[in-house]
Coordinates of N, CA and C in Angstrom, one line a residue:
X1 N 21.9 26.6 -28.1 CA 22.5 25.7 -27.1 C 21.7 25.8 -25.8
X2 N 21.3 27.0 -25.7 CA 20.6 27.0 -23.9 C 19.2 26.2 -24.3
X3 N 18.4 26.3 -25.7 CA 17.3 25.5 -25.4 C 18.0 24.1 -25.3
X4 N 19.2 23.7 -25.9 CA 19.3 21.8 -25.4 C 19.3 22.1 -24.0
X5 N 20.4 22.6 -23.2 CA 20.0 22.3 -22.2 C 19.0 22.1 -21.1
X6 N 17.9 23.5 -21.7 CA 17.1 23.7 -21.0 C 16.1 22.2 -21.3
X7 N 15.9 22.1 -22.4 CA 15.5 20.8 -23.2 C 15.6 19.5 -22.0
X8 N 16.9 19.2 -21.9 CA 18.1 18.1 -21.1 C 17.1 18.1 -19.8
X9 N 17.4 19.2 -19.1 CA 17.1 19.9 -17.4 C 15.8 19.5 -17.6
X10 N 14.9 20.0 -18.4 CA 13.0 19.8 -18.1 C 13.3 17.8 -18.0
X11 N 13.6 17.2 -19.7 CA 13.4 15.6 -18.9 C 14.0 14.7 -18.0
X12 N 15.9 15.6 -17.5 CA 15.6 14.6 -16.5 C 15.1 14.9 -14.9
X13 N 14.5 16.3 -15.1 CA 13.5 16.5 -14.0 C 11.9 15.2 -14.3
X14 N 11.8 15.4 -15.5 CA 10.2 14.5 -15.6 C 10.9 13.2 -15.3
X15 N 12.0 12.9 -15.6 CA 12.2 11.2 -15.4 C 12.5 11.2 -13.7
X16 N 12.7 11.8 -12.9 CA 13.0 12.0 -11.7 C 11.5 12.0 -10.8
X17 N 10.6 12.6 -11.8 CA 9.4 12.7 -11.3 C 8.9 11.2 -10.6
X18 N 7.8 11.0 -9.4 CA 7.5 10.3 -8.8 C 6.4 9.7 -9.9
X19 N 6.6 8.4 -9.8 CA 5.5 7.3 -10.6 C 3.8 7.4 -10.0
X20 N 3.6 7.7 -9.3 CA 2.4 7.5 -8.6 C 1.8 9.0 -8.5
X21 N 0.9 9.2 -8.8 CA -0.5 10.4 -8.8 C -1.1 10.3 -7.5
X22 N -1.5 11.3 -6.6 CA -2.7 11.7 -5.5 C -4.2 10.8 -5.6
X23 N -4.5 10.0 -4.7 CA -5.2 8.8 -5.2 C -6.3 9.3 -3.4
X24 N -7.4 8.9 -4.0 CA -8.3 9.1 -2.8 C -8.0 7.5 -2.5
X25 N -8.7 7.5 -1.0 CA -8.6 5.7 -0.3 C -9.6 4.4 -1.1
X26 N -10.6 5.6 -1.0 CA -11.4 4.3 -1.9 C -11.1 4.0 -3.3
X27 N -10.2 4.5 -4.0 CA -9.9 4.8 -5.4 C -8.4 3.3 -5.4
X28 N -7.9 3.9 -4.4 CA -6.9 2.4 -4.5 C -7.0 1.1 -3.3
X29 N -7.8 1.1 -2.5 CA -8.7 -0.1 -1.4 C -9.4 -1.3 -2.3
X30 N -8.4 -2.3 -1.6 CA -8.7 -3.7 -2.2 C -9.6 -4.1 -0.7
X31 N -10.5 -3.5 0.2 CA -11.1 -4.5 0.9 C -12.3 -5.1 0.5
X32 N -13.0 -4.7 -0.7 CA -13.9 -5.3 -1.2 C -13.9 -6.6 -1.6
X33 N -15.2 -7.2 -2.5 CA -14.8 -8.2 -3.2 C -14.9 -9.4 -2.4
X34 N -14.0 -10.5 -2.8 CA -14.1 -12.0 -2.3 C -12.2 -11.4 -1.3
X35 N -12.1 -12.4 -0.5 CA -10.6 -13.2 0.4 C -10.2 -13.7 -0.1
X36 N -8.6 -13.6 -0.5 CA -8.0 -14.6 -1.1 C -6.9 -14.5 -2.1
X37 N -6.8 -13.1 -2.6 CA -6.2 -12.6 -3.6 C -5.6 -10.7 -3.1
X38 N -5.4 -11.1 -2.2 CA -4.9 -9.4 -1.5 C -3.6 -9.1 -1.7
X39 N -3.0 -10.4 -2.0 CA -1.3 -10.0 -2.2 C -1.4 -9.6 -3.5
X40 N -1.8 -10.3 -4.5 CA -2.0 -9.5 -6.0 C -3.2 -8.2 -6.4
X41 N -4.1 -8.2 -5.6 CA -4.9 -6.6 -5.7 C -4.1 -5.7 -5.2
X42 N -2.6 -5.9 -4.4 CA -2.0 -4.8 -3.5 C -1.2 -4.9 -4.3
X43 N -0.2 -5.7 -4.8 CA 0.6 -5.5 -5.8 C 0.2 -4.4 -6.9
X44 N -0.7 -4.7 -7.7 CA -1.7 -4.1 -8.4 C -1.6 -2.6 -8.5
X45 N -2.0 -2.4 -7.3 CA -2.1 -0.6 -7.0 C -0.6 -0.2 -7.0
X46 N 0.7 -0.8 -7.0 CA 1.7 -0.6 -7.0 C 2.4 -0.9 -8.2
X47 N 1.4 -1.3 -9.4 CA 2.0 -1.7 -10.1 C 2.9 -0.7 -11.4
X48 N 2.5 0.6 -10.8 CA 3.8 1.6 -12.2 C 4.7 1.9 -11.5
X49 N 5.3 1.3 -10.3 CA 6.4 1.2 -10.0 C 7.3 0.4 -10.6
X50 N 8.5 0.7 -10.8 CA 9.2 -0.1 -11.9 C 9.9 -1.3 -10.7
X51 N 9.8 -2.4 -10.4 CA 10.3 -3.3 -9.1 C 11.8 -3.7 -9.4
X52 N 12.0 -3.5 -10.8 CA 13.5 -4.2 -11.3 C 14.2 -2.9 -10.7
X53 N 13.7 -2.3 -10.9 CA 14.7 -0.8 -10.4 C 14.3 -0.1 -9.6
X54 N 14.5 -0.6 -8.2 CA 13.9 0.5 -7.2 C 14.4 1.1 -6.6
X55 N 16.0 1.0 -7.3 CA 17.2 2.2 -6.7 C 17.3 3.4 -7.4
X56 N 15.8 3.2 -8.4 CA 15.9 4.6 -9.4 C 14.6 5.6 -9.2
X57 N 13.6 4.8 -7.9 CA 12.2 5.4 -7.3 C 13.1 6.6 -6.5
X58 N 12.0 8.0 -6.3 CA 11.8 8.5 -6.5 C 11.6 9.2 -4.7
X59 N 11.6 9.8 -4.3 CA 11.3 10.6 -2.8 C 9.6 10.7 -3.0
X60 N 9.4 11.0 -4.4 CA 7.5 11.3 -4.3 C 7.3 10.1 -3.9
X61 N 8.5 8.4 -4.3 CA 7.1 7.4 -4.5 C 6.9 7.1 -3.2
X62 N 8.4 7.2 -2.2 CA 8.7 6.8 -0.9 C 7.4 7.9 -0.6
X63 N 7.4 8.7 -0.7 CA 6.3 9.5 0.0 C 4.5 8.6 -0.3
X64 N 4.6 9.0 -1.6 CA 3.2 7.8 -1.7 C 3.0 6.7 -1.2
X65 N 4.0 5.8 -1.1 CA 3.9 4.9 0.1 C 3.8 4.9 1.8
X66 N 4.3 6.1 2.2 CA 4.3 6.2 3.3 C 2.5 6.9 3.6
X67 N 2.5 7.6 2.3 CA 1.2 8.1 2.4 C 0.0 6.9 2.8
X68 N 0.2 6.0 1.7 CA -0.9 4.7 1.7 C -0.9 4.1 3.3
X69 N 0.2 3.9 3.9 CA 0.2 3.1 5.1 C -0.6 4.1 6.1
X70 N -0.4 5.1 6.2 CA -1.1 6.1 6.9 C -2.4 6.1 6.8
X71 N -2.9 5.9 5.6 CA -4.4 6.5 5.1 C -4.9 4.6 5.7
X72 N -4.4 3.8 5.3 CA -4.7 2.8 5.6 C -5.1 2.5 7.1
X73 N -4.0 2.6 7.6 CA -3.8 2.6 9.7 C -5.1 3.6 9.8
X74 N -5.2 4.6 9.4 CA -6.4 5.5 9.8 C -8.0 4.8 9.4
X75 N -7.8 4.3 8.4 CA -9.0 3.8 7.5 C -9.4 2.3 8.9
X76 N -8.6 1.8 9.2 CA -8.4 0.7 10.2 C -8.9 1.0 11.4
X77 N -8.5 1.8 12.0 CA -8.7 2.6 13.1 C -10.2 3.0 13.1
X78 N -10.5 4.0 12.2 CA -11.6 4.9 12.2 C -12.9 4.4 11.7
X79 N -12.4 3.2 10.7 CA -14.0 2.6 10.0 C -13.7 1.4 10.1
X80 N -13.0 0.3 9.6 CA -13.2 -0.9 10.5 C -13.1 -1.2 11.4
X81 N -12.4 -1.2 12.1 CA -12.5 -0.9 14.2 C -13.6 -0.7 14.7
X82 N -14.6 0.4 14.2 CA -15.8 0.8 14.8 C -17.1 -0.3 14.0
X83 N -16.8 -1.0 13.1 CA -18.0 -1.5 12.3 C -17.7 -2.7 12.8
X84 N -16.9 -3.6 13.1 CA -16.3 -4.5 13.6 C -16.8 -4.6 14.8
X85 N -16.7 -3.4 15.2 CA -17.3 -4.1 16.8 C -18.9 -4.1 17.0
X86 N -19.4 -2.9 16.2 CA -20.6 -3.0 15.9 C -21.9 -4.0 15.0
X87 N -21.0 -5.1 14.4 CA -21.5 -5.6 14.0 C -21.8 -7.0 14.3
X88 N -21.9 -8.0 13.9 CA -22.3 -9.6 14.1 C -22.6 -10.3 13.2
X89 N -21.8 -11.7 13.6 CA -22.0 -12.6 12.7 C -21.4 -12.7 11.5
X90 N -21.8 -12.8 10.3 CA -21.5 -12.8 8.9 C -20.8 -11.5 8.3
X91 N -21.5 -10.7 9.0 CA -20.9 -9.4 8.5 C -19.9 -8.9 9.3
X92 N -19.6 -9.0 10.5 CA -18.7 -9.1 11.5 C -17.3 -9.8 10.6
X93 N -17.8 -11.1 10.0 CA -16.8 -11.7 9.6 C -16.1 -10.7 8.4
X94 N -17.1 -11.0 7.6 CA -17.2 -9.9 6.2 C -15.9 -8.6 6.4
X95 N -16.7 -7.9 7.4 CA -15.4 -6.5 7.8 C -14.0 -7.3 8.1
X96 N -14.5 -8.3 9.2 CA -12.7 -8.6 9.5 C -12.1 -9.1 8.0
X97 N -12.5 -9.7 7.2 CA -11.8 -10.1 5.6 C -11.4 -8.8 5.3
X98 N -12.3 -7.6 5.0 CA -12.2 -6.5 4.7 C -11.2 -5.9 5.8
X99 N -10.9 -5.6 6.7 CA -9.9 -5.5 7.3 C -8.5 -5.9 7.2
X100 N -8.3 -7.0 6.8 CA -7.1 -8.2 6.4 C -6.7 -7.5 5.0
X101 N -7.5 -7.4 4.4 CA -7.3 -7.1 3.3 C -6.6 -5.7 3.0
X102 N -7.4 -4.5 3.8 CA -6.6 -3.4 4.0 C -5.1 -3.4 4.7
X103 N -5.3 -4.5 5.3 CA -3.5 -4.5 6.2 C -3.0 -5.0 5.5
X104 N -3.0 -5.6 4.4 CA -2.3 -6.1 3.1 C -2.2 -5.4 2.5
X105 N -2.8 -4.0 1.9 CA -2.4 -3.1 1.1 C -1.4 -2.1 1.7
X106 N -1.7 -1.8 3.5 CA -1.2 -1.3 4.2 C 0.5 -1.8 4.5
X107 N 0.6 -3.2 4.3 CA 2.2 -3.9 4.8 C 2.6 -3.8 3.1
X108 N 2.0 -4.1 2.6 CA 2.5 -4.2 1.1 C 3.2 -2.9 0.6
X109 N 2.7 -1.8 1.1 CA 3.2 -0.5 1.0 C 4.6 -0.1 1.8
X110 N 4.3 -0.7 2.9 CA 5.4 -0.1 3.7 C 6.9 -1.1 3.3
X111 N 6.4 -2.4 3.1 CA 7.8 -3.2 2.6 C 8.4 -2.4 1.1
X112 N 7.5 -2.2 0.3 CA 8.4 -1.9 -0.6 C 8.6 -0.8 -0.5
X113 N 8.1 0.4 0.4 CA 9.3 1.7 0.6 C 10.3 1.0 1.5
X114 N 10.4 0.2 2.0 CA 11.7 -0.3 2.7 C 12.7 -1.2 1.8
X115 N 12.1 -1.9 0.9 CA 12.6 -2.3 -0.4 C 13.9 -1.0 -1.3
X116 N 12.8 0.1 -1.6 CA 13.2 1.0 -1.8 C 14.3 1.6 -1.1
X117 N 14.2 1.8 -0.1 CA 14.9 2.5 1.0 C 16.5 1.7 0.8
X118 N 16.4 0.1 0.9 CA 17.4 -1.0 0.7 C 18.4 -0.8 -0.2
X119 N 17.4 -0.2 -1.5 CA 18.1 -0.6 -2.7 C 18.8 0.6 -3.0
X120 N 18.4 1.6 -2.3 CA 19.3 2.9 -2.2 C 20.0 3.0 -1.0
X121 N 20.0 2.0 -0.8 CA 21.8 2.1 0.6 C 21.2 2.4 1.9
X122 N 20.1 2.3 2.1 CA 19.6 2.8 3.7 C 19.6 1.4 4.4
X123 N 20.2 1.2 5.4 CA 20.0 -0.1 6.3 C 18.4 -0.1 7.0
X124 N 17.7 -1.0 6.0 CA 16.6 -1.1 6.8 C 16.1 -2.4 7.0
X125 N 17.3 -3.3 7.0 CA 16.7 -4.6 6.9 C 16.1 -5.5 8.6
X126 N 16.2 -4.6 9.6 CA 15.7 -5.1 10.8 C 13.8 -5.1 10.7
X127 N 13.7 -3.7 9.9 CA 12.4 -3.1 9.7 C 11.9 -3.8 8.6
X128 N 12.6 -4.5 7.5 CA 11.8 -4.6 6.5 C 12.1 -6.2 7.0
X129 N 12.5 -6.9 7.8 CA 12.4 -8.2 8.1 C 10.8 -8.3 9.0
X130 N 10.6 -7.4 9.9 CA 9.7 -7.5 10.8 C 8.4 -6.8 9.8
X131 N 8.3 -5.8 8.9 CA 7.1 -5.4 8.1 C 6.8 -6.8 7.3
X132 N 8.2 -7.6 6.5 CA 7.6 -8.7 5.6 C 7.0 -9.8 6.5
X133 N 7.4 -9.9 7.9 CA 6.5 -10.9 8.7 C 4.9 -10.7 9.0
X134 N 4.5 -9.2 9.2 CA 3.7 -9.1 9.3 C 2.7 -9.0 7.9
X135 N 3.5 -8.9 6.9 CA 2.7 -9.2 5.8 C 2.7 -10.3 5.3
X136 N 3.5 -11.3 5.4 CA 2.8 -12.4 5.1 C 2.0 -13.3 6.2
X137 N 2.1 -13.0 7.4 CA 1.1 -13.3 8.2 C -0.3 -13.1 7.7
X138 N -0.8 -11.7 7.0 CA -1.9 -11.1 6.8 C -2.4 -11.8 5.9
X139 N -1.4 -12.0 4.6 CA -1.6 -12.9 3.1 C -1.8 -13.7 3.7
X140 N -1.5 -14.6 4.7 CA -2.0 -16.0 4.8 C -3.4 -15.8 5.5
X141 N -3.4 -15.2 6.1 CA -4.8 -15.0 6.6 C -6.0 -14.5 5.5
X142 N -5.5 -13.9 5.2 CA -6.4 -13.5 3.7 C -6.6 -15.2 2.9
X143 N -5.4 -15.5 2.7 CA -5.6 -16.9 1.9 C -6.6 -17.8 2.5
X144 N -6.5 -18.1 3.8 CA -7.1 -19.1 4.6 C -8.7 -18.7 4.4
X145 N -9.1 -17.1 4.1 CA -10.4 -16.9 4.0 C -11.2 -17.0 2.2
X146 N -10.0 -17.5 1.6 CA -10.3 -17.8 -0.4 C -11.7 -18.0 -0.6
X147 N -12.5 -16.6 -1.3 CA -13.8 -17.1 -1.6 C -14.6 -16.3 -1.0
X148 N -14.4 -16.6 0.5 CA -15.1 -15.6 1.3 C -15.1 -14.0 1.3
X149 N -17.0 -13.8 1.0 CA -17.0 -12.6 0.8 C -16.1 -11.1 2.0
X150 N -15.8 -10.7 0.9 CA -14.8 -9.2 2.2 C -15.8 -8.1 1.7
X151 N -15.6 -7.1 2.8 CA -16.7 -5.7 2.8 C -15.7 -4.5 2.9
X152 N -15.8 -3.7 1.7 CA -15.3 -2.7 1.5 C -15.8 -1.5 2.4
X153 N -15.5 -0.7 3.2 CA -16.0 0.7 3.7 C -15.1 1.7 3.1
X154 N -16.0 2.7 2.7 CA -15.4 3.9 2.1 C -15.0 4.8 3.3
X155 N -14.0 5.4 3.1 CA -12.9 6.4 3.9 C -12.3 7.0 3.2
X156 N -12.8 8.5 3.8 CA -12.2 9.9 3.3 C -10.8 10.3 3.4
X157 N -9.8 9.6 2.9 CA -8.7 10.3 2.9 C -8.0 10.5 1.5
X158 N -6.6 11.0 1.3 CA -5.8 10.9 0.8 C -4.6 10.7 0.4
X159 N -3.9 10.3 -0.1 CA -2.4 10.0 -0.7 C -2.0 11.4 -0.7
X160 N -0.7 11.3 -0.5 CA 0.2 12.5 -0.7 C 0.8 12.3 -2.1

């Protein structure tokens, strides 16, 4: 009898377990590539989260998410910010796509830990009204640039 339980106790610790693995920045960064499709390369990186049930996610995932927005604002901050201003012209533009594109992976992250947060009883809908504005401001802006090449910069960080 103690191995069923003990049995019981191990899976529904693993089903409790967080869906998302320790992920370096450039390992899950959609700023490469073409403009135009950032709402679905961000979805993407989010995609073993289960969305039908996200009153059944996890404190790890809420953490991985909070992680990504972080690594992201930093990655923003510390390598596009500085190449952006450094640069000109085509490539100037290039980073800002590539920039757009990380604030879309960045708002995409924080809405659905607020999603999350929602669907487990936390009032967060003043916050996740004002994060979904700023993320679909960005998707449109991404959209508006369809085609046009975006520039990936690698940044050392990582997910929690």
């Amino acid at each position: 009898m103690r191995f069923s339980i003990a049995l019981i106790a191990a899976c529904a610790a693993a089903v409790q377990a967080g869906v998302f693995t320790q992920k370096k920045y450039d390992d899950i960064s959609i700023s490469g590539g073409t403009a135009g499709n950032a709402e679905q390369e961000a979805l993407s990186v989010f995609s073993a989260l289960d969305m039908n049930n996200l009153a059944g996610a996890d404190d790890a995932d809420i953490d991985f998410l909070k992680s990504v927005n972080s690594i992201c604002n930093d990655a923003e901050d510390e390598a596009f910010n500085p190449a952006i201003d450094a640069a000109t012209g085509d490539a100037a533009d290039a980073l800002q796509r590539g920039k757009i594109k990380n604030k879309v992976l960045k708002l995409e992250a924080s809405v659905i830990r607020l999603m999350i947060q929602q669907a487990q009883g936390e009032d967060v809908s003043a916050d996740l009204a004002k994060e979904s504005k700023k993320l679909q401001n960005n998707i449109k802006q991404d959209e508006d640039e369809a085609g046009n090449e975006s520039t990936f910069l690698s940044f050392d960080a990582t997910t929690s």
